[in-house]
Coordinates of C-alpha atoms in Angstrom, one line a residue:
M246 CA -8.6 -16.1 8.6
A247 CA -12.2 -14.8 8.4
T248 CA -12.3 -11.0 8.4
S249 CA -15.7 -9.0 9.2
K250 CA -17.5 -7.9 6.0
R251 CA -16.9 -4.3 4.7
K252 CA -18.9 -2.2 2.5
I253 CA -16.8 -0.3 0.0
L254 CA -17.1 2.2 -2.8
V255 CA -14.0 2.7 -4.8
T256 CA -13.5 4.9 -7.9
S257 CA -10.8 5.9 -10.5
A258 CA -10.7 9.5 -11.9
L259 CA -12.9 9.8 -15.0
P260 CA -11.0 9.8 -18.4
Y261 CA -11.8 12.7 -20.5
A262 CA -14.1 11.6 -23.4
N263 CA -12.1 13.2 -26.2
G264 CA -9.4 10.8 -26.9
P265 CA -7.9 7.4 -26.4
I266 CA -6.9 5.6 -23.4
H267 CA -2.8 5.2 -23.1
L268 CA -0.6 3.4 -21.0
G269 CA 0.0 6.5 -18.7
H270 CA -3.9 6.4 -18.1
M271 CA -3.7 2.5 -17.4
L272 CA -1.6 2.9 -14.4
E273 CA -4.5 4.3 -12.6
Y274 CA -7.1 1.9 -13.5
I275 CA -4.7 -1.2 -13.0
Q276 CA -4.0 0.1 -9.5
T277 CA -7.6 0.6 -8.6
D278 CA -8.7 -2.7 -10.3
I279 CA -6.0 -4.7 -8.1
W280 CA -7.2 -3.1 -5.0
S281 CA -11.1 -3.7 -5.7
R282 CA -10.3 -7.3 -6.8
Y283 CA -8.3 -7.9 -3.5
Q284 CA -11.2 -6.6 -1.5
K285 CA -13.5 -8.9 -3.2
L286 CA -11.3 -11.7 -2.8
R287 CA -11.5 -11.4 0.8
G288 CA -15.2 -11.5 0.6
H289 CA -16.1 -7.7 1.1
E290 CA -19.0 -6.1 -0.6
C291 CA -16.9 -3.7 -3.0
H292 CA -18.3 -1.7 -5.9
Y293 CA -15.8 -0.2 -8.4
I294 CA -17.2 2.5 -10.5
C295 CA -16.2 4.9 -13.3
A296 CA -17.5 7.1 -16.1
D297 CA -16.2 9.1 -18.8
D298 CA -15.9 12.9 -18.1
A299 CA -17.7 14.1 -21.1
H300 CA -18.1 18.0 -20.9
G301 CA -16.0 21.1 -21.6
T302 CA -14.9 23.5 -24.2
P303 CA -12.3 20.9 -25.8
I304 CA -15.0 18.3 -26.3
M305 CA -17.2 20.9 -27.9
L306 CA -14.5 22.1 -30.3
K307 CA -13.4 18.5 -31.0
A308 CA -16.8 17.6 -32.1
Q309 CA -16.9 20.4 -34.3
Q310 CA -13.7 19.7 -35.8
L311 CA -15.1 16.1 -36.5
G312 CA -18.4 17.4 -38.1
I313 CA -20.5 15.5 -35.7
T314 CA -22.3 16.6 -32.3
P315 CA -20.7 16.2 -29.1
E316 CA -23.3 13.8 -27.9
E317 CA -22.2 11.5 -31.0
M318 CA -18.4 12.0 -30.4
I319 CA -18.7 11.2 -26.6
A320 CA -20.7 8.2 -27.4
N321 CA -18.2 6.8 -29.8
V322 CA -15.4 7.5 -27.2
N323 CA -17.3 5.8 -24.6
R324 CA -17.5 2.5 -26.3
E325 CA -13.8 2.7 -27.2
H326 CA -12.9 3.5 -23.7
Q327 CA -15.2 0.6 -22.4
Q328 CA -13.5 -1.7 -24.7
D329 CA -9.9 -1.0 -23.9
F330 CA -10.9 -1.3 -20.1
A331 CA -12.4 -4.6 -20.5
D332 CA -9.5 -6.0 -22.7
F333 CA -7.1 -4.9 -20.1
R334 CA -9.5 -6.9 -17.5
I335 CA -10.3 -3.9 -15.6
G336 CA -13.5 -5.1 -13.6
F337 CA -15.7 -2.3 -13.1
D338 CA -19.1 -2.8 -11.6
N339 CA -20.5 0.0 -13.7
Y340 CA -19.0 2.5 -16.2
H341 CA -21.2 5.4 -17.1
S342 CA -20.9 9.1 -18.6
T343 CA -21.1 12.5 -16.8
H344 CA -23.3 13.3 -19.7
S345 CA -26.3 11.4 -18.1
D346 CA -29.5 12.1 -16.3
E347 CA -28.2 10.8 -12.9
N348 CA -25.4 13.2 -13.1
R349 CA -27.5 16.2 -14.2
E350 CA -30.1 15.6 -11.5
L351 CA -27.3 15.3 -8.8
A352 CA -25.2 18.3 -10.1
S353 CA -28.5 20.5 -9.9
N354 CA -29.4 19.2 -6.7
I355 CA -26.0 19.8 -5.0
Y356 CA -25.7 23.2 -6.6
L357 CA -29.1 24.2 -5.4
K358 CA -28.1 23.0 -1.6
L359 CA -25.0 25.1 -2.0
R360 CA -26.8 28.2 -3.2
D361 CA -29.4 27.7 -0.7
G362 CA -26.8 27.5 1.9
G363 CA -25.2 30.7 1.2
Y364 CA -22.3 29.2 -0.5
I365 CA -22.6 30.5 -4.0
K366 CA -21.6 33.8 -4.9
T367 CA -22.1 36.1 -8.0
K368 CA -19.4 38.5 -9.5
T369 CA -19.4 40.3 -12.8
I370 CA -16.0 39.8 -14.6
S371 CA -14.2 40.9 -17.8
Q372 CA -13.0 38.2 -20.2
L373 CA -11.7 38.1 -23.6
F374 CA -14.2 37.2 -26.3
D375 CA -14.0 35.9 -29.7
P376 CA -16.2 37.9 -31.7
E377 CA -16.2 35.3 -34.7
K378 CA -16.9 32.2 -32.5
E379 CA -18.9 34.3 -30.4
M380 CA -17.4 32.6 -27.3
F381 CA -15.4 33.6 -24.2
L382 CA -11.9 32.5 -24.3
P383 CA -9.9 30.8 -21.3
D384 CA -6.5 32.1 -21.0
R385 CA -5.1 29.1 -22.6
F386 CA -7.3 29.8 -25.8
V387 CA -5.6 33.3 -26.4
K388 CA -2.2 33.9 -27.6
G389 CA -0.2 37.0 -28.3
T390 CA 3.1 38.9 -27.6
C391 CA 4.7 38.6 -24.1
P392 CA 4.4 42.2 -22.5
R393 CA 7.7 41.5 -20.8
C394 CA 10.4 39.8 -23.3
K395 CA 8.2 40.5 -26.4
S396 CA 8.3 37.0 -27.6
E397 CA 5.4 36.1 -30.0
D398 CA 2.9 33.2 -29.6
Q399 CA 2.8 33.1 -25.9
Y400 CA -0.1 32.0 -24.1
G401 CA -2.6 34.1 -22.3
D402 CA -1.3 33.6 -18.6
N403 CA 2.5 33.1 -18.9
C404 CA 5.4 33.3 -21.1
D405 CA 7.2 30.0 -22.0
N406 CA 10.2 32.1 -23.1
C407 CA 10.9 34.3 -20.1
G408 CA 8.6 32.6 -17.4
A409 CA 6.6 35.7 -17.0
T410 CA 3.1 35.6 -15.6
Y411 CA 0.5 38.2 -16.4
S412 CA -3.2 38.7 -16.9
T413 CA -4.6 38.0 -20.3
T414 CA -5.4 41.6 -21.0
D415 CA -1.6 42.4 -20.9
L416 CA -0.9 40.4 -23.8
I417 CA 0.4 42.5 -26.9
N418 CA -1.6 41.8 -30.0
P419 CA -3.7 39.1 -28.7
K420 CA -5.4 36.4 -31.1
S421 CA -8.0 33.7 -30.5
A422 CA -6.3 30.2 -30.5
V423 CA -9.8 29.0 -31.8
S424 CA -10.3 31.5 -34.7
G425 CA -7.4 33.7 -35.0
A426 CA -9.8 36.6 -34.6
T427 CA -8.7 39.6 -32.3
P428 CA -10.5 39.3 -29.2
I429 CA -12.4 42.1 -27.4
M430 CA -13.4 42.5 -23.8
K431 CA -16.6 41.7 -22.6
D432 CA -18.2 41.7 -19.2
S433 CA -20.2 38.4 -17.7
E434 CA -21.5 37.5 -14.4
H435 CA -20.2 34.4 -13.1
F436 CA -21.1 32.1 -10.3
F437 CA -18.4 31.4 -7.7
F438 CA -18.4 28.6 -5.1
D439 CA -17.3 30.1 -1.7
L440 CA -14.3 27.7 -0.9
P441 CA -12.9 30.0 1.9
A442 CA -15.9 29.1 4.1
F443 CA -14.9 25.5 4.4
E444 CA -11.2 26.3 5.4
G445 CA -11.6 25.0 8.9
M446 CA -13.2 21.8 7.9
L447 CA -10.7 21.1 5.2
K448 CA -7.7 21.8 7.4
E449 CA -9.1 19.3 9.8
W450 CA -10.1 16.9 7.0
T451 CA -6.8 16.9 5.1
H452 CA -4.7 16.1 8.1
S453 CA -7.0 13.3 9.5
G454 CA -5.1 10.7 7.5
A455 CA -7.3 10.6 4.5
L456 CA -4.4 11.9 2.5
Q457 CA -1.0 10.7 1.8
Q458 CA 1.7 12.9 3.8
E459 CA 3.1 14.4 0.5
M460 CA -0.5 15.5 -0.4
A461 CA -1.4 17.0 2.7
N462 CA 1.8 18.7 2.7
K463 CA 1.3 20.1 -0.6
L464 CA -2.2 21.5 0.4
N465 CA -0.7 23.5 3.2
E466 CA 0.7 25.6 0.4
W467 CA -2.9 26.4 -0.7
F468 CA -3.9 27.3 2.8
E469 CA -0.9 29.5 3.4
Q470 CA -1.7 31.4 0.3
G471 CA -5.3 31.8 1.2
L472 CA -8.2 29.7 -0.2
Q473 CA -10.0 31.6 -3.2
Q474 CA -13.7 31.5 -4.4
W475 CA -13.8 29.2 -7.4
D476 CA -15.5 30.0 -10.6
I477 CA -17.9 27.2 -11.3
S478 CA -19.9 28.6 -14.3
R479 CA -19.1 29.1 -17.9
D480 CA -21.0 30.9 -20.6
A481 CA -22.7 29.7 -23.8
P482 CA -21.4 28.2 -26.0
Y483 CA -20.3 25.3 -23.8
F484 CA -21.1 21.5 -23.7
G485 CA -22.5 20.6 -20.4
F486 CA -25.2 21.3 -18.0
E487 CA -27.3 24.5 -17.8
I488 CA -27.2 26.0 -14.3
P489 CA -30.6 25.8 -12.7
D490 CA -32.4 29.4 -12.9
A491 CA -29.5 30.8 -15.2
P492 CA -30.3 30.6 -18.8
G493 CA -27.1 30.6 -21.1
K494 CA -25.0 29.6 -17.9
Y495 CA -23.3 26.1 -17.7
F496 CA -21.8 24.4 -15.0
Y497 CA -17.9 24.3 -15.3
V498 CA -16.7 20.7 -16.1
W499 CA -14.9 20.2 -12.8
L500 CA -18.2 21.0 -10.8
D501 CA -20.1 18.1 -12.5
A502 CA -17.0 15.7 -13.1
P503 CA -16.5 14.6 -9.7
I504 CA -20.4 14.3 -9.1
G505 CA -20.1 11.8 -11.8
Y506 CA -19.0 9.3 -9.4
M507 CA -22.3 9.7 -7.5
G508 CA -24.2 9.6 -10.9
S509 CA -22.4 6.4 -12.0
F510 CA -23.1 4.8 -8.5
K511 CA -26.8 5.9 -8.7
N512 CA -26.8 4.1 -12.2
L513 CA -25.6 1.1 -10.5
C514 CA -28.2 1.4 -8.1
S515 CA -31.0 1.7 -10.4
K516 CA -30.0 -1.9 -11.9
R517 CA -29.7 -3.5 -8.6
D518 CA -32.1 -4.0 -5.8
D519 CA -29.4 -5.1 -3.2
I520 CA -27.6 -1.7 -3.1
N521 CA -28.9 1.8 -1.7
F522 CA -27.4 5.1 -2.8
D523 CA -27.7 6.8 0.7
D524 CA -25.9 3.7 2.3
F525 CA -22.7 4.9 0.7
W526 CA -23.3 8.6 0.0
G527 CA -25.4 9.7 2.9
K528 CA -24.0 12.0 5.7
D529 CA -24.3 9.0 8.2
S530 CA -23.1 6.3 5.9
T531 CA -20.8 3.6 7.5
A532 CA -19.7 2.5 4.0
E533 CA -16.0 3.4 2.8
L534 CA -15.3 5.5 0.2
Y535 CA -12.0 5.8 -1.7
H536 CA -10.9 7.7 -4.6
F537 CA -7.9 6.8 -6.7
I538 CA -6.4 9.7 -8.7
G539 CA -3.2 11.3 -10.6
K540 CA -1.2 13.7 -8.6
D541 CA -2.2 16.5 -11.0
I542 CA -5.7 16.8 -9.9
V543 CA -5.0 16.6 -6.1
Y544 CA -6.4 20.1 -5.6
F545 CA -9.7 19.4 -7.0
H546 CA -10.4 16.2 -5.2
S547 CA -8.8 17.1 -1.8
L548 CA -10.3 20.8 -1.5
F549 CA -13.3 21.5 -3.8
W550 CA -14.6 18.2 -3.8
P551 CA -14.8 17.6 0.0
A552 CA -16.0 21.0 0.5
M553 CA -18.9 20.7 -2.0
L554 CA -19.8 17.5 -0.4
E555 CA -19.9 19.0 3.2
G556 CA -21.8 22.1 1.9
A557 CA -24.5 19.9 0.3
G558 CA -24.9 17.5 3.1
Y559 CA -23.1 14.5 1.9
R560 CA -20.3 12.3 3.6
Q561 CA -16.6 12.8 3.0
P562 CA -14.2 10.2 1.3
N563 CA -12.3 7.9 3.7
S564 CA -9.1 8.5 1.7
V565 CA -8.0 10.0 -1.6
Y566 CA -5.0 8.1 -3.2
A567 CA -2.7 9.8 -5.6
H568 CA -0.2 8.2 -7.8
G569 CA 2.6 9.6 -9.9
Y570 CA 3.0 9.7 -13.6
V571 CA 4.4 7.1 -16.1
T572 CA 7.5 7.4 -18.0
V573 CA 8.8 5.2 -20.5
N574 CA 12.5 4.4 -20.7
G575 CA 13.0 7.0 -18.3
A576 CA 11.5 9.9 -20.2
K577 CA 8.0 11.5 -20.8
M578 CA 5.9 9.4 -23.4
S579 CA 6.9 10.4 -26.7
K580 CA 5.2 10.0 -30.0
S581 CA 8.3 10.6 -31.9
K582 CA 10.2 7.7 -30.1
G583 CA 7.1 5.4 -30.3
T584 CA 6.8 5.5 -26.5
F585 CA 3.4 7.1 -26.4
I586 CA 1.6 3.8 -26.6
K587 CA -2.2 3.7 -26.7
A588 CA -4.0 0.8 -24.9
R589 CA -5.3 -0.5 -28.1
T590 CA -1.8 -0.6 -29.7
Y591 CA -0.5 -2.2 -26.5
L592 CA -3.4 -5.0 -26.9
D593 CA -2.8 -5.5 -30.6
H594 CA 0.8 -6.9 -29.5
L595 CA 1.0 -8.0 -26.0
D596 CA -1.0 -9.8 -23.2
P597 CA -2.6 -7.3 -20.8
E598 CA -1.4 -9.3 -18.0
Y599 CA 2.2 -8.5 -18.6
L600 CA 1.5 -4.9 -18.0
R601 CA -0.8 -5.5 -15.0
Y602 CA 1.9 -7.4 -13.3
Y603 CA 4.8 -4.9 -14.3
Y604 CA 2.8 -2.0 -12.8
A605 CA 2.0 -3.9 -9.6
A606 CA 5.7 -4.8 -9.2
K607 CA 6.7 -1.1 -9.3
L608 CA 3.7 0.4 -7.4
S609 CA 3.8 1.5 -3.8
S610 CA 1.6 4.0 -1.7
R611 CA 3.7 6.9 -2.5
I612 CA 3.3 9.2 -5.2
D613 CA 6.3 8.4 -7.2
D614 CA 6.5 8.4 -11.0
L615 CA 6.6 5.0 -12.4
D616 CA 8.9 4.1 -15.2
L617 CA 7.9 1.7 -17.8
N618 CA 11.3 0.3 -19.0
L619 CA 10.6 -1.7 -21.8
E620 CA 13.7 -3.9 -21.6
D621 CA 13.4 -4.5 -17.9
F622 CA 9.5 -5.0 -18.6
T623 CA 10.2 -8.0 -20.9
Q624 CA 13.0 -9.4 -18.5
R625 CA 10.9 -9.0 -15.6
V626 CA 7.8 -10.7 -16.9
N627 CA 9.7 -13.7 -18.7
S628 CA 11.7 -14.1 -15.3
D629 CA 8.9 -13.8 -12.8
L630 CA 5.9 -14.9 -14.5
V631 CA 7.1 -17.4 -16.9
G632 CA 10.3 -18.7 -15.5
K633 CA 9.0 -18.8 -11.8
L634 CA 5.3 -19.1 -11.7
V635 CA 3.9 -20.8 -14.8
N636 CA 7.2 -23.1 -14.9
L637 CA 6.3 -24.3 -11.6
A638 CA 3.3 -26.0 -12.9
S639 CA 4.4 -26.8 -16.6
R640 CA 7.3 -29.1 -15.1
T641 CA 5.1 -31.1 -12.7
A642 CA 1.4 -31.3 -13.9
G643 CA 2.3 -33.5 -16.8
F644 CA 3.6 -36.3 -14.2
I645 CA 0.2 -36.3 -12.6
T646 CA -1.8 -36.7 -15.6
K647 CA 0.3 -39.1 -17.4
R648 CA 1.5 -41.2 -14.4
F649 CA -1.0 -40.9 -11.5
D650 CA -4.4 -40.7 -13.2
G651 CA -4.7 -36.8 -12.8
K652 CA -5.0 -37.1 -9.1
L653 CA -3.1 -35.2 -6.4
A654 CA -1.4 -37.4 -3.7
K655 CA -1.8 -37.0 0.0
V656 CA 1.5 -35.0 0.9
A657 CA 3.0 -36.5 4.1
D658 CA 4.9 -33.2 5.0
N659 CA 2.9 -29.9 4.4
S660 CA 5.4 -27.8 6.2
L661 CA 6.3 -25.9 3.1
A662 CA 2.6 -25.2 2.1
E663 CA 1.9 -24.0 5.7
S664 CA 4.9 -21.8 5.6
F665 CA 3.3 -20.2 2.2
I666 CA -0.1 -19.8 3.9
A667 CA 1.4 -18.2 6.9
K668 CA 2.4 -15.3 4.6
Q669 CA -1.4 -14.5 3.7
E670 CA -1.5 -11.7 6.6
Q671 CA 1.7 -10.0 5.5
I672 CA 0.7 -10.2 1.6
A673 CA -2.8 -9.1 2.5
E674 CA -1.3 -5.9 4.6
F675 CA 0.6 -4.8 1.4
Y676 CA -2.6 -5.2 -0.9
E677 CA -4.5 -3.1 1.5
T678 CA -2.2 -0.6 1.9
R679 CA -1.4 -0.5 -1.8
E680 CA 2.3 -1.5 -1.3
Y681 CA 1.9 -3.9 -4.4
G682 CA 5.6 -4.0 -5.2
K683 CA 6.2 -5.4 -1.8
A684 CA 3.2 -7.9 -2.2
M685 CA 4.8 -9.0 -5.6
R686 CA 8.5 -9.3 -4.1
E687 CA 7.1 -11.6 -1.4
I688 CA 5.0 -13.6 -3.8
M689 CA 8.1 -14.3 -6.1
A690 CA 10.5 -15.1 -3.1
L691 CA 8.0 -17.9 -2.4
A692 CA 8.0 -18.7 -5.9
D693 CA 11.7 -19.0 -5.8
I694 CA 11.5 -21.3 -2.7
A695 CA 9.0 -23.6 -4.7
N696 CA 11.0 -24.0 -7.5
G697 CA 14.1 -24.7 -5.3
Y698 CA 12.0 -27.5 -3.9
V699 CA 11.2 -29.0 -7.1
A700 CA 14.7 -28.6 -8.7
D701 CA 16.2 -30.2 -5.5
A702 CA 13.6 -33.1 -5.5
A703 CA 14.0 -33.5 -9.2
P704 CA 10.7 -35.6 -9.9
W705 CA 11.8 -36.2 -13.5
Q706 CA 14.4 -38.3 -11.9
L707 CA 12.1 -39.8 -9.4
V708 CA 9.7 -41.2 -12.0
K709 CA 12.4 -43.0 -13.7
Q710 CA 12.8 -45.1 -10.5
E711 CA 10.3 -47.9 -9.6
D712 CA 10.6 -47.4 -5.9
K713 CA 10.5 -43.6 -6.0
Q714 CA 6.9 -43.4 -7.5
E715 CA 5.1 -42.3 -4.5
E716 CA 7.8 -39.9 -3.8
A717 CA 7.5 -38.5 -7.3
H718 CA 3.7 -38.2 -6.9
Q719 CA 4.1 -36.2 -3.7
V720 CA 6.8 -33.8 -4.9
C721 CA 4.5 -32.9 -8.0
S722 CA 1.3 -32.7 -6.0
N723 CA 3.0 -30.5 -3.4
A724 CA 4.4 -28.4 -6.1
L725 CA 0.9 -27.8 -7.7
N726 CA -0.5 -27.0 -4.1
L727 CA 2.4 -24.3 -3.9
F728 CA 1.4 -23.0 -7.5
R729 CA -2.4 -22.8 -6.4
I730 CA -1.5 -20.8 -3.4
L731 CA 0.7 -18.5 -5.4
V732 CA -1.9 -17.7 -8.0
T733 CA -4.4 -17.2 -5.4
Y734 CA -2.2 -14.5 -3.9
L735 CA -1.8 -13.0 -7.5
K736 CA -5.5 -13.2 -8.4
P737 CA -6.2 -9.5 -8.2
V738 CA -3.2 -8.9 -10.6
L739 CA -3.8 -11.6 -13.0
P740 CA -7.4 -12.4 -13.3
R741 CA -7.1 -14.3 -16.5
L742 CA -4.4 -16.5 -15.4
A743 CA -6.2 -17.1 -12.2
A744 CA -9.2 -18.2 -14.3
D745 CA -7.2 -20.4 -16.3
V746 CA -5.5 -22.0 -13.4
E747 CA -9.0 -22.4 -11.7
A748 CA -10.1 -24.5 -14.8
F749 CA -6.8 -26.4 -14.7
M750 CA -7.0 -27.0 -10.9
Q751 CA -10.8 -27.6 -11.1
Q752 CA -11.0 -25.6 -7.9
P753 CA -12.0 -21.8 -7.3
L754 CA -9.1 -19.8 -6.1
T755 CA -10.2 -18.0 -2.9
W756 CA -8.5 -16.5 0.1
D757 CA -10.6 -18.6 2.4
N758 CA -9.5 -22.0 0.7
L759 CA -5.8 -21.2 0.8
A760 CA -5.5 -24.1 3.2
A761 CA -7.8 -26.5 1.4
D762 CA -6.8 -30.2 1.6
M763 CA -5.9 -31.1 -2.0
S764 CA -5.4 -34.9 -1.5
G765 CA -7.0 -37.0 -4.3
H766 CA -8.3 -33.9 -6.0
E767 CA -8.3 -34.3 -9.6
I768 CA -6.9 -31.7 -11.9
A769 CA -7.6 -31.1 -15.7
P770 CA -4.6 -31.8 -18.4
F771 CA -2.1 -29.1 -18.3
K772 CA -2.2 -26.4 -21.1
A773 CA 0.1 -23.4 -21.6
L774 CA -0.7 -20.7 -19.3
M775 CA 1.6 -17.9 -20.5
Q776 CA 4.0 -17.1 -23.2
R777 CA 7.3 -15.6 -23.1
I778 CA 7.5 -12.0 -24.3
E779 CA 9.4 -11.8 -27.6
L780 CA 11.4 -8.7 -28.2
D781 CA 10.1 -8.5 -31.6
K782 CA 6.5 -7.7 -30.5
V783 CA 7.7 -5.1 -28.1
A784 CA 9.5 -3.5 -31.3
A785 CA 6.6 -3.9 -33.4
M786 CA 4.4 -1.9 -30.7
V787 CA 6.8 0.7 -30.7
D788 CA 7.0 0.9 -34.4
A789 CA 3.2 0.8 -34.5
S790 CA 3.2 3.8 -32.1
K791 CA 5.2 5.7 -34.3
D792 CA 2.8 5.1 -37.4
N793 CA 0.1 6.3 -35.2
L794 CA 1.8 9.6 -34.9
Q795 CA 2.9 9.9 -38.6
A796 CA -0.9 9.3 -39.5
I797 CA -1.9 12.2 -37.2
E798 CA 1.0 14.5 -38.2
T799 CA 0.2 14.0 -42.1
A800 CA -3.3 14.6 -42.0
P801 CA -4.4 17.8 -43.6
K802 CA -5.5 20.6 -41.1
A803 CA -7.4 23.7 -41.6
E804 CA -6.3 26.9 -40.1
T805 CA -8.7 27.1 -37.3
E806 CA -8.7 23.3 -36.4
L807 CA -7.3 22.3 -32.9
D808 CA -5.8 18.8 -32.3
L809 CA -7.0 18.2 -28.9
D810 CA -5.5 14.6 -28.4
P811 CA -3.3 14.3 -25.2
I812 CA 0.2 14.4 -25.8
S813 CA 1.5 12.8 -22.6
D814 CA 0.4 11.3 -19.5
E815 CA 0.4 14.6 -17.6
I816 CA -2.0 16.2 -19.9
S817 CA -4.4 18.7 -18.3
F818 CA -7.2 20.9 -19.5
D819 CA -4.9 23.8 -20.0
D820 CA -2.5 21.9 -22.1
F821 CA -5.2 21.3 -24.8
A822 CA -5.1 24.9 -25.8
K823 CA -1.1 24.9 -26.5
I824 CA -1.4 23.7 -30.0
D825 CA -0.5 26.3 -32.4
L826 CA -1.6 25.1 -36.0
R827 CA -1.2 27.1 -38.9
I828 CA -1.4 26.9 -42.9
A829 CA 2.3 27.0 -44.3
K830 CA 3.5 27.2 -47.7
I831 CA 6.1 24.5 -48.7
I832 CA 8.9 26.3 -50.5
K833 CA 11.3 23.4 -50.7
A834 CA 11.2 19.5 -50.2
E835 CA 14.4 17.2 -50.2
H836 CA 14.9 13.6 -50.1
V837 CA 16.0 12.2 -46.7
P838 CA 18.8 9.7 -47.6
E839 CA 17.7 6.0 -46.8
A840 CA 14.3 7.0 -45.7
N841 CA 11.1 5.5 -47.2
K842 CA 8.6 7.8 -45.8
L843 CA 10.3 11.0 -44.8
L844 CA 10.9 14.5 -46.7
K845 CA 12.8 17.3 -45.5
L846 CA 10.6 20.4 -46.0
Q847 CA 11.1 24.1 -45.6
L848 CA 7.9 26.0 -44.6
D849 CA 7.1 29.6 -45.1
L850 CA 4.8 30.6 -42.0
G851 CA 4.4 34.0 -43.2
G852 CA 7.7 35.7 -42.7
V853 CA 9.2 33.0 -40.9
T854 CA 11.0 30.0 -42.4
K855 CA 11.1 26.6 -40.5
Q856 CA 12.5 23.3 -41.5
V857 CA 10.5 20.1 -40.5
F858 CA 10.6 16.2 -41.4
A859 CA 7.3 14.8 -42.7
G860 CA 6.6 11.0 -43.5
I861 CA 4.4 11.7 -46.2
K862 CA 6.9 10.9 -49.4
S863 CA 4.8 7.7 -49.9
A864 CA 1.6 9.9 -50.4
Y865 CA 2.8 11.9 -53.2
S866 CA 4.2 11.6 -56.5
L867 CA 7.4 13.1 -56.6
K868 CA 6.9 15.0 -59.7
T869 CA 4.3 17.4 -57.5
W870 CA 7.5 18.5 -55.2
K871 CA 10.3 20.7 -56.1
V872 CA 12.9 18.0 -54.9
S873 CA 16.7 18.9 -55.1

């Protein structure tokens, strides 16, 4: 059924440019990519853009740690990110960086429009300042003793021991987490975005259907508490864009990060003559704009971002779609268990289309967490993709090639194919509304019907009977046509398989040709399309993830270094500062029975003794240790 052509711009949240992509991240890009590919499959004009989020204190500090410039670091990470995404078949139309000329220009222009509109306020605030690093310290870059329970090594805004919240200035014996120096108080003028000025507009927009109901309900809490002005400036040293007319002041990373969507799209427009920036971002735009994000950044995308767009004279998003976190085997991703799996580690062991399908099979339009159960993952992929889908072609195609000159028969009874095609509107609705799990169940139910048809007809028996040759020809041809329809439905999820099937069927798989007459159509010789997942490959991936952790943990660290790699799929800016790294004296080392790599160590942390296990035995001669 033909549909009117839509103009759509879709984005995923920008991955932070100081660490690798992992399987928690991949959920969002797979979810968005499936939706984008579906829109293109329906013939719509859809542009999927993204970029690296390349600014902020953690990137500045990580680059210092590596001994390179921030520009070098983010360029290296950008290449790695793009390769990971490409290998997972994420079909971006453009992938850019927030550290770009386009983003600098747009961020400055939006800021100036907000300033000229009266939406930028200034205040002098007092903050803790590191006199050694000569930088202001965010709350999470300060540690000290809790003023309530007197627990040591607590963060600058709350105590992990007693749960108390407090001002950073209330900490007892505060220390900089960057240098270890005792911070001092220092005044600085900051710039604030007047978010409360947009309260009426935001209340209307957040309840307009643009957000999932869970998101809209959550945002009610912010309105009840009262919206606050938002600090959008940071003092030098800071890696980012300098604020116009304010030397030494920089845009806070969350100011220019969402503008990075616009910057990436503007970069795409500069490469093509057939798309116009204002047609998608202008106030009167009739194009559709959708953001796919994780639930941890709802606040920024559903309050700050639409208010900024409104104040600067741009259009609002049609919808912001949030998803939950990824757990593995029912728990947070864990480095020690080998379930903190990097995208590259996965790709080294398994086909990316396995994960694309598994995520699709479990995704809905809700903001539920998704569990990657590795046993279920293996069983479902083997059962659905290999046992049901690919098997449908593998057990019928050979007969067409060997006995019927590689050409499909004219099928006398097309009722089964017609019943499959009749499901297209239901499957289309599931894709459109992001109910991928329902779509996969519907498609696999059809695959069960197709396999039942083949099993009942038993063409392998028919071909043995001289008078049943035409019937065998029709059964196999019908089965391959059903297979073609099923793979067309799955094309947004399994783009590589779809491409291979197009080569095999020698016909493009499009929504418009679902009902194509395949009578007399010639197919290519069948080649294996997908292999079963072997459990040893899954185990090897988990083991390799443990090795990645071991390499990180055994690397020597200086006292002032910060390891800013994300540690779970829920990582946020503040969490980067939670890492407490110190030099410790090893006072005792012992064998761990039956362990080839581990040593049990007793560490002196300056009056405090701790016991840890380290996989470093093979890196040292035992003569260098006091081993009992």
